[in-house]
Structures are given as structure tokens and as C-alpha cells.
Amino acid sequence: MCTTCGCGVDTDTVRVDGKLAPVRVDTEAVTVLEGLLADNDAQAARNRAHFDQHDVLAVNLMSSPGAGKTALLEATIQALGDELRIAVIEGDLETENDAARIRRHGVPAIQVTTGNACHLDADMVHEALHRLRLSDVDLLFVENVGNLVCPASFDLGQHRNVTLLSVPEGDDKPAKYPVIFRAADLVLLTKQDLAPVMPEFSGERAADAVRSLASTAPVHGVSVKTGDGLADWCAWLRAEYRAQQVRRRDGSTVRPRVQPDGARLHAAAGGARS
Amino acid sequence: MHELSVCYGLLSQVERVAREHAATGVTRILLQVGPLSGVEPRLLRRAWPVAAAGSVAASAILEIEAADIRVHCSRCDAESAATANRLLCSACGDYRTRVISGDELILKTLELETARVPRNTDAGQEHRRIHGAL
């Protein structure tokens, strides 16, 4: 077919006199050197620009199911709700349960049900943003699908990643699931109230396992039941929100900790091409 | 099990490059996938035919180049091999290292089939007469 206008003239096989000409097929090697998730990354960059325009700090929460992401958000809303306007995008395979829990605290929550998808991607977050008034938001949490594997691979446009590890899960999870813990800007050891009955869990060993991933991310313990550690978590959020305001004045932005590696690799790959 | 999503991302890139080059088919796809990318090459290979079915790349051979994990130490400047859950400097043991290889998730090269408009045939000349030079 003609590639100029799609008129159906196959210039390789049909001659002016109507007879068939020999087919010539060439193979051509094309160097691409793009990240495999370039389309997702482009949408994530648009989401991030959208957050920046509205002076929103976007934080992505990742953990296994049941590590206490929603409970942490409920406690965070109670602690910071008067100071910062909070909104939440909830990712789950099914149900509106988590969004309903958040809405009870008077905070807008958009539930994204992913069906069978094991992670949120930038498009899903983009669609959720259509249902949220970002001009009324200072701090947006994205509560990712409970999963210690897949969410780490998809940039959503967030500024920071927080990975939760609950005491009952065991202190070796960062060694077992290195990719998602390496992506964290902050690691929260949740359900500290269970530590007395689970002496096999050592916060120190968990922190060592995070350090072994060459991570400089702070590791904080927290319990929403007792309130222990909530002050540190809120202080981290306040500092990040202030840093986001400074970046907005400078016209700059920030990606989660692990992302610059990818950007650098692309640059290196581009350099190798020339 | 997000490899299928990754395959759909790859497919849309492959289709875009194929379109840009007016390719009629894709014969070979070369990826580089590091252990720290969070993507499993074996699962990627298995998911690819599902994503590529019926596309311009349906019969393409998918080749995946592994990448070793290497880190650079910002304390002692040494470069060393590392493993996914132990990215410490093997020379001085410090954790302030930077991954310099092993987190790649890159589409490196594509081999495309292109049907060229013959320059020296009547058909080529007729085509150019109708549409102008390509």
C-alpha cells in the first residue's frame, strides 16, 4: 500500500502496465534506546506537571495488602487534616471499601478499581485526576494496589514513594523484595504495637536490609493504634510539602528516589549511540 | 505479574517506530532488562506473544539481553559487582553506592522489514508522478 496517502497502489508489486514487479523487502536495524515504559513515563510526567501547576505534593504509598496503608491515611488525615487539604486516590482490584473509609473523614477519595491489574499506572491516575479538584488539594496520596512487586515498576507522576512494612510481615522483606524497597524515599515500619508480641521482628534488621539496598531513605517505626511515630511521619510530610513549595517557586520538580537512575541510563544509552 | 502491561507498553513503542519507518513487519526486537528493573525476562517472553498477536510485530523474535548489577561507591570510588538485595560496595562495604548497571528496562534495537518504493521502475516513476518525490 502507498504509505503517502494509503491509496492502495502497491508500488513494489504493481507496474504501470499492470504486470507484477519483483517484491523487494529490505530489513533495517533501528536503534531505539528508549525505556520500555516510555508511554507510561510520558503520562507520568504530564501528571507530575499537573500536580506542580496546582502546588500539590503527590505521595505514592506502596506495601503488601494489609500492611496498614489505609489506617495510616486515616490517622494522617486526623493529624494533618486541619493544616493541609488532603485527597486520596485509592487503588484496589475490587470494592470501594478503602475510599469509603477515607471519605468518612471528610476527605475526597477517588477509588480506582483495577480489575485484575496488580498495580496502578500513570493512565489510571490521570483518569482519577479528572474526578478530583486539584485546586482544592495540598497533599495527594496515591494508595497503590497492595503488592510488593509490580507497583515499583510504574511511575505515576508522584513526587515521593513511601513503602510500608508491617511488623507481622517479618524484617527480611526488604531483602526479599529489593526493587520496591529500593524505590522508597521513606520506609515506614507499621503496626509497632504488635512488636511486643513478635520479638522475632527487629526494626534494626529491617533498617539494615534497607541499607543493604544502597538506600539512604529514613526508616521510621509507627503505630496508628498507639500514635507512636506519627509525629515523625507528619514532620516528614510537612518538610516534603515545604520542599515542594520551594521547588514550585524555583520552577523545578522532583521524581521519587529511584527514578533518576532510569533517566541517567537513558542519557548514557543516548551517549553510546553517538 | 505486570509483565503483560510491560509488553503492551513495548508493543506501542514498537508500533510507533515501525510506523515512523513505514515498516511492513518487525523481525527482531532486542531489549535490555536488568535484575533491578522489577521485570522478569522469562515472564516477559511468555507474555509477549499475547500482546503482539495480530500486530506488525507478531512474528518478531524477542531477544532479551541480561545486565549484571554493578555499583559505584561514592565513598571509596570503587566499582564492583553486587546482587539485587546487597548493593553495598564490595571494596569498603559502604551503602552509599550508585547503581551503574542492572536496573535497565530498555528497548535497544528493532529490525524492521521495509518495502522500498523502487526508484528505477515504471511503478516507482508513476508513483512519484502522482504523489511527488518521497
CSV table of C-alpha atoms in Angstrom, one decimal, chain A residues 182 209-217 257, chain B residues 71 86-88 94-99:
chain,number,residue,atom,x,y,z
A,182,ARG,CA,14.9,0.5,46.8
A,209,ALA,CA,18.2,-4.7,55.0
A,210,VAL,CA,17.1,-1.4,53.6
A,211,ARG,CA,20.7,0.0,53.9
A,212,SER,CA,21.9,-3.1,52.0
A,213,LEU,CA,19.9,-1.9,49.0
A,214,ALA,CA,22.2,1.2,49.0
A,215,SER,CA,19.2,3.2,50.2
A,216,THR,CA,19.6,6.4,52.2
A,217,ALA,CA,15.9,6.5,52.9
A,257,ARG,CA,14.4,8.4,44.6
B,71,VAL,CA,27.6,-0.3,41.7
B,86,ARG,CA,23.0,-6.4,48.6
B,87,LEU,CA,24.1,-3.3,46.7
B,88,LEU,CA,26.9,-2.4,49.1
B,94,ASP,CA,29.7,1.3,52.4
B,95,TYR,CA,26.0,1.6,51.5
B,96,ARG,CA,26.3,5.0,49.7
B,97,THR,CA,26.6,3.4,46.3
B,98,ARG,CA,25.0,4.2,43.0
B,99,VAL,CA,23.7,1.5,40.7
